[in-house]
Amino acid sequence: MTDITEAIRVHAPAVSSRPSSGPWRRAWHILKRDRATLLAAAVFVLIILSTLAAPLYARYVSGTDPFRSNLSARIMVDGKRVKVMQASTEGLGLGVTPIGPTWGPQYLLGADTQGRDVAARLLYGGRNSLLIAASATVICLCLAALVGISAGFFGGWVDKILSRILDILWAFPVYLLAISLSIVLISQGIVIGPIEIGSDSLLLPIFIIGIIYVPYVARPLRGRVLSLKQSEFVLAARGLGIPAWRILLHDILPNVSTMLIVFVPLMMGLNIITESSLSFLSIGVQAPDASWGTIIQDGQTLLYTRPVVALAPGIAIVLTVLSLNVLGDSLRDALDPRTKLV
Amino acid sequence: MTIYLKPSIRRAGLLAAGILLAQTALSSTALADERADLMAKHRGGTMTLAAVSAAGTIDPMINYTAQFWQIYQMTYDGLVKFKQAGGTDGFEIVPAIAEEIPQPTNDGKTYVFKIRKGIKFSNGKDVTPSDVVASFQRIFKVKGPTTGSFYNGIVGSDKCIADAATCTLEGGVVGDDAAGTVTINLTAPDSEIFSKLAVPHASILPADAPLADAGTTPIAGTGAYYFESYNPTEQLVMKRNPHFKEWSADAQPDGYADEIIYKFGLTEEAMINAIINGQIDWMYDTPPSDRLPEIGAKYASQIHIDPLAAFWYAPMNTNLAPFDNIKVRQAVNYALDRDALVGLFGGEVLAQPTCQILPPDFPGHVDDCLYTTEASPEWIGADMEKAKQLVEESGTKGQKVTVIAEDNATSRGVGTYIQSVLSELGYDASMKAVSPNIQFTYIQNTSNNVQISISQWYMDYPAASNFLNVLLSCASFTPGSDASINISGYCNKDLDAKMKEAMTLALTDADAANAKWAEVDKGFMEQSPIAPLFTPKSVNFTSARLGNYLFNKQNRWITSQSWVK
């Protein structure tokens, strides 16, 4: 008969000689070996840095105010002074077309219908799109974590009430809900006591987008917490009489934090698309502010003559969301290997 | 006083008169022959029209849109009508259901119309004086949008406005079936009465027409065509009125096409492509600015550009800060670069800058721009320095201002430009685009606290009052109402009195009245409740097969007079 303590003792040195790397370190090792992840991260960082440099670009490179109409301006292109808004000279001379890409410092990507520098607006617009998406992601994940963990951990009437609220939110098609909220809030703004949020504030799209995706994060979190509640280490902790709040903080939260982190890039990508859609429909970011969605809207009327106005923000959205999705997938594989598809 | 002439002179005069009469008769006959030849050659076929959307109810007494007023010209008639002819001839009022235009009696307050015999509705019934009386009652019973502005001068109209259901217009519109006459009695002389009777709201309909908005159910009319079916999400089908015989080529000429189909729901881009491919013959909506250079160059022969009696303007709410300060309103007028705005509309071929309310070449218009860089009767350039100085003096710099525009490309463009100008003037300006379905009523209602907005006005009939009195009189301002067309909420009793004076003067001396209207126009612009932006032109893009395009200044393209065969 083998003594069990002896067996443990025999194997113990082998384990202790190779200290555990922990989930974060292990994830970092996996991520840094993945070229696709590194490329996606590089693209995303580059986009962030570019958008942060928007004021510098507008001031020192393009030399224009991207928020002011510039319909009568003239610029130097190839040594010639040309109008930013060019009247047609062919046939009946109908229509006025903004200047196309100059591939020079001024009007690199051309002008929009207001004679504004598209490249400068693209950078400023990106700042707003990323800011809204990131802020909405934080709101969404905080609310979802609060609701999902509470519902899963406490169960009973707490779970019933919170789950029904999530069901109600889930019952609405997500874009219909976003559009409805936007139309109401953007026409009136929000006034709650002394707090007043104007209809042109960026807080409105942040708040709306942050709310609408809560059920989509809270539901899986609740499921995970329910399964964690039945795990041996939680049952053991309960058996030892450890208080619920300690179990929540020390056993549940660390185990769902990886899941929340996996959600960050995915939700951010989704939020960028939602923000762009709402802004494209004139119910997101309001003029004079810009976002990639509003720039696409501006470019919609120039698809035939100046497609770059709509294409440039479109490409920016695709690159950003693609990089975020790749990052999200990689994070999930690294932090939550059980969900990895074989 | 009698004048006696020598017999030889009298004979020569008679001869000359005879020659003139003969010449007129001959030229009329020649024109009729020419028209008959063209009709024989081009009659038939199906013409296809298209628009992004339908224009609401098909009821001619309720619908108040340029889109459907255009097609009512070939489906309905009033006692009188604007002549179906190209150019400014279209401003001429000719008899339609009435045999002739009557002379007023009773100090300009009574008109006796003799009803033309032999006119039938498209349901086969004869038009009688009873139908005319019932039609005038119906205007009030269906609560037409112009009951209070166009027809409130008819005796008995006050009772009809108060209680529409029991409206009889007793003593106001009196029919005599035996004599074939209809008498209209007014409470006071009205110099614009014939214009008001010539618009589609005064169409003559069968006496048994429904006494509520007809919605999508067509009502029989007297025109060359009748509405066979109407589905606002799909199409409107017009066919030849089987009971129509041309009774006046001026008022209701016979049409060329056998059938006219008006399709709805296509995008502007799709319509342009369809016209290029010959699938449709005309689009109601202005071609998108993105396609203008292309169609202007490649399809120049299919583009028709015509002046319109209209203007785009920015009403400023004179009861809300900062526009309750005259200096701010004047500053906006100084600051706006009308050339830039013209560019947003498609360039100088399609619009012209203006800083006055009455459009150029319109009765009462005199070039007299108050807000331009140099002293000039016409707008030359924006004066930003002067504008900034006025804003400084007003002490309103830094205040929040929101521009409300329609959510379509041109209006949004104009709104964004004005927001940019306001920012340059030192305001914390933003622009909000509101759905075109509600923008017009939204900006009228004072409850919405709209500070400045983008709007357009297209004349109903060629009279200065249709701009100045309608848009800026005290009576046109109804606080809290969606139908308060005086969007600025500006009420000036002195200018109101001058407008009344001009309207009275028009009964006896049109030139003096026009001079008075010019004075009123300038008076309003001194106070600047609005900022006129530009005068648009009509752009019609037609298919290669469409012939005989005629543009009527009153009702635009005369659809029935073009052929597709």
Short mmCIF file of C-alpha atoms in Angstrom, two decimals, chain A residues 77-232:
data_model
loop_
_atom_site.label_atom_id
_atom_site.label_comp_id
_atom_site.label_asym_id
_atom_site.label_seq_id
_atom_site.Cartn_x
_atom_site.Cartn_y
_atom_site.Cartn_z
CA VAL A 77 -1.16 72.16 -56.40
CA ASP A 78 1.79 71.45 -58.70
CA GLY A 79 2.73 75.12 -58.61
CA LYS A 80 -0.73 76.23 -59.67
CA ARG A 81 -3.30 77.98 -57.55
CA VAL A 82 -6.53 75.99 -57.76
CA LYS A 83 -9.94 76.27 -56.16
CA VAL A 84 -10.87 73.72 -53.53
CA MET A 85 -14.42 73.64 -54.91
CA GLN A 86 -14.22 73.31 -58.66
CA ALA A 87 -17.12 74.24 -60.91
CA SER A 88 -17.63 71.98 -63.89
CA THR A 89 -16.45 73.42 -67.18
CA GLU A 90 -17.77 70.68 -69.43
CA GLY A 91 -21.07 70.76 -71.28
CA LEU A 92 -23.62 72.85 -69.45
CA GLY A 93 -21.19 73.46 -66.61
CA LEU A 94 -23.42 71.90 -63.98
CA GLY A 95 -22.24 71.02 -60.52
CA VAL A 96 -19.38 71.93 -58.25
CA THR A 97 -16.97 69.17 -57.30
CA PRO A 98 -14.52 69.26 -54.38
CA ILE A 99 -10.86 68.82 -55.18
CA GLY A 100 -9.67 65.20 -55.31
CA PRO A 101 -6.65 63.71 -53.54
CA THR A 102 -3.58 65.89 -54.08
CA TRP A 103 -1.23 63.35 -52.42
CA GLY A 104 0.49 66.39 -50.97
CA PRO A 105 0.38 67.84 -47.45
CA GLN A 106 -2.73 69.93 -48.12
CA TYR A 107 -5.83 67.99 -49.05
CA LEU A 108 -3.96 64.69 -49.15
CA LEU A 109 -7.24 62.82 -49.62
CA GLY A 110 -9.08 65.72 -51.22
CA ALA A 111 -11.95 67.80 -49.89
CA ASP A 112 -15.51 67.04 -48.89
CA THR A 113 -18.66 68.93 -49.94
CA GLN A 114 -17.81 71.75 -47.51
CA GLY A 115 -14.28 72.14 -48.87
CA ARG A 116 -12.76 70.63 -45.72
CA ASP A 117 -9.60 68.53 -45.72
CA VAL A 118 -10.74 64.89 -45.67
CA ALA A 119 -7.45 63.58 -44.25
CA ALA A 120 -7.59 65.95 -41.27
CA ARG A 121 -11.24 65.11 -40.68
CA LEU A 122 -10.45 61.42 -40.93
CA LEU A 123 -8.00 61.73 -38.05
CA TYR A 124 -10.31 63.86 -35.93
CA GLY A 125 -13.23 61.59 -36.81
CA GLY A 126 -11.17 58.56 -35.79
CA ARG A 127 -10.53 60.14 -32.40
CA ASN A 128 -14.24 60.47 -31.77
CA SER A 129 -15.05 57.02 -33.13
CA LEU A 130 -12.40 55.38 -30.95
CA LEU A 131 -13.27 57.48 -27.91
CA ILE A 132 -16.96 56.61 -28.18
CA ALA A 133 -16.25 52.94 -28.82
CA ALA A 134 -13.79 52.66 -25.93
CA SER A 135 -15.99 54.54 -23.47
CA ALA A 136 -19.06 52.58 -24.50
CA THR A 137 -17.08 49.36 -24.06
CA VAL A 138 -16.12 50.34 -20.51
CA ILE A 139 -19.73 51.22 -19.65
CA CYS A 140 -21.04 48.05 -21.27
CA LEU A 141 -18.55 45.74 -19.56
CA CYS A 142 -18.98 47.36 -16.14
CA LEU A 143 -22.75 47.12 -16.32
CA ALA A 144 -22.64 43.62 -17.78
CA ALA A 145 -20.21 42.45 -15.09
CA LEU A 146 -22.38 43.92 -12.36
CA VAL A 147 -25.56 42.40 -13.73
CA GLY A 148 -24.14 39.07 -14.96
CA ILE A 149 -22.11 38.28 -11.83
CA SER A 150 -24.89 39.37 -9.47
CA ALA A 151 -27.49 37.34 -11.31
CA GLY A 152 -25.31 34.25 -11.52
CA PHE A 153 -23.87 34.38 -8.02
CA PHE A 154 -26.83 35.39 -5.91
CA GLY A 155 -29.47 33.50 -7.91
CA GLY A 156 -33.05 33.48 -6.61
CA TRP A 157 -35.10 36.65 -7.02
CA VAL A 158 -32.02 38.71 -7.92
CA ASP A 159 -31.35 36.42 -10.86
CA LYS A 160 -35.01 36.39 -11.87
CA ILE A 161 -35.33 40.17 -11.93
CA LEU A 162 -32.01 40.82 -13.66
CA SER A 163 -32.53 38.05 -16.19
CA ARG A 164 -35.96 39.36 -17.13
CA ILE A 165 -34.52 42.87 -17.61
CA LEU A 166 -31.86 41.36 -19.86
CA ASP A 167 -34.58 39.42 -21.70
CA ILE A 168 -36.50 42.63 -22.33
CA LEU A 169 -33.42 44.38 -23.68
CA TRP A 170 -32.55 41.32 -25.75
CA ALA A 171 -36.02 41.23 -27.24
CA PHE A 172 -35.32 44.45 -29.13
CA PRO A 173 -33.31 44.17 -32.34
CA VAL A 174 -30.10 45.89 -31.29
CA TYR A 175 -30.04 48.50 -34.06
CA LEU A 176 -33.72 49.29 -33.66
CA LEU A 177 -33.11 49.95 -29.98
CA ALA A 178 -30.06 52.08 -30.73
CA ILE A 179 -31.86 54.09 -33.39
CA SER A 180 -34.95 54.60 -31.21
CA LEU A 181 -32.90 55.78 -28.23
CA SER A 182 -30.77 58.02 -30.44
CA ILE A 183 -33.72 59.69 -32.12
CA VAL A 184 -35.35 60.47 -28.78
CA LEU A 185 -32.23 61.55 -26.92
CA ILE A 186 -30.55 63.44 -29.76
CA SER A 187 -33.63 65.54 -30.41
CA GLN A 188 -34.05 66.47 -26.73
CA GLY A 189 -30.80 65.78 -24.91
CA ILE A 190 -30.93 64.52 -21.33
CA VAL A 191 -31.84 66.62 -18.33
CA ILE A 192 -31.80 64.84 -14.97
CA GLY A 193 -31.93 67.36 -12.17
CA PRO A 194 -28.83 69.53 -12.37
CA ILE A 195 -27.21 67.21 -14.93
CA GLU A 196 -27.76 68.36 -18.46
CA ILE A 197 -26.36 66.58 -21.49
CA GLY A 198 -26.80 68.52 -24.70
CA SER A 199 -28.12 66.84 -27.82
CA ASP A 200 -24.78 67.35 -29.54
CA SER A 201 -22.74 65.82 -26.71
CA LEU A 202 -20.60 62.76 -27.40
CA LEU A 203 -21.88 61.36 -24.10
CA LEU A 204 -25.18 60.49 -25.76
CA PRO A 205 -23.82 57.98 -28.31
CA ILE A 206 -21.46 56.66 -25.60
CA PHE A 207 -24.36 56.07 -23.24
CA ILE A 208 -26.65 54.57 -25.91
CA ILE A 209 -24.05 52.19 -27.34
CA GLY A 210 -22.90 51.28 -23.84
CA ILE A 211 -26.40 50.21 -22.85
CA ILE A 212 -27.60 48.27 -25.87
CA TYR A 213 -24.95 45.53 -25.77
CA VAL A 214 -25.17 44.83 -22.03
CA PRO A 215 -27.31 41.66 -22.43
CA TYR A 216 -24.90 40.25 -24.98
CA VAL A 217 -22.07 40.33 -22.42
CA ALA A 218 -24.04 39.83 -19.22
CA ARG A 219 -25.68 36.58 -20.37
CA PRO A 220 -22.49 34.60 -20.99
CA LEU A 221 -21.00 36.05 -17.80
CA ARG A 222 -23.99 34.85 -15.80
CA GLY A 223 -23.61 31.39 -17.33
CA ARG A 224 -19.93 31.32 -16.45
CA VAL A 225 -20.62 32.38 -12.88
CA LEU A 226 -23.32 29.72 -12.56
CA SER A 227 -20.87 27.05 -13.66
CA LEU A 228 -18.14 28.46 -11.39
CA LYS A 229 -20.57 28.34 -8.47
CA GLN A 230 -20.76 24.57 -8.92
CA SER A 231 -17.00 24.11 -9.22
CA GLU A 232 -15.15 22.16 -6.55
#
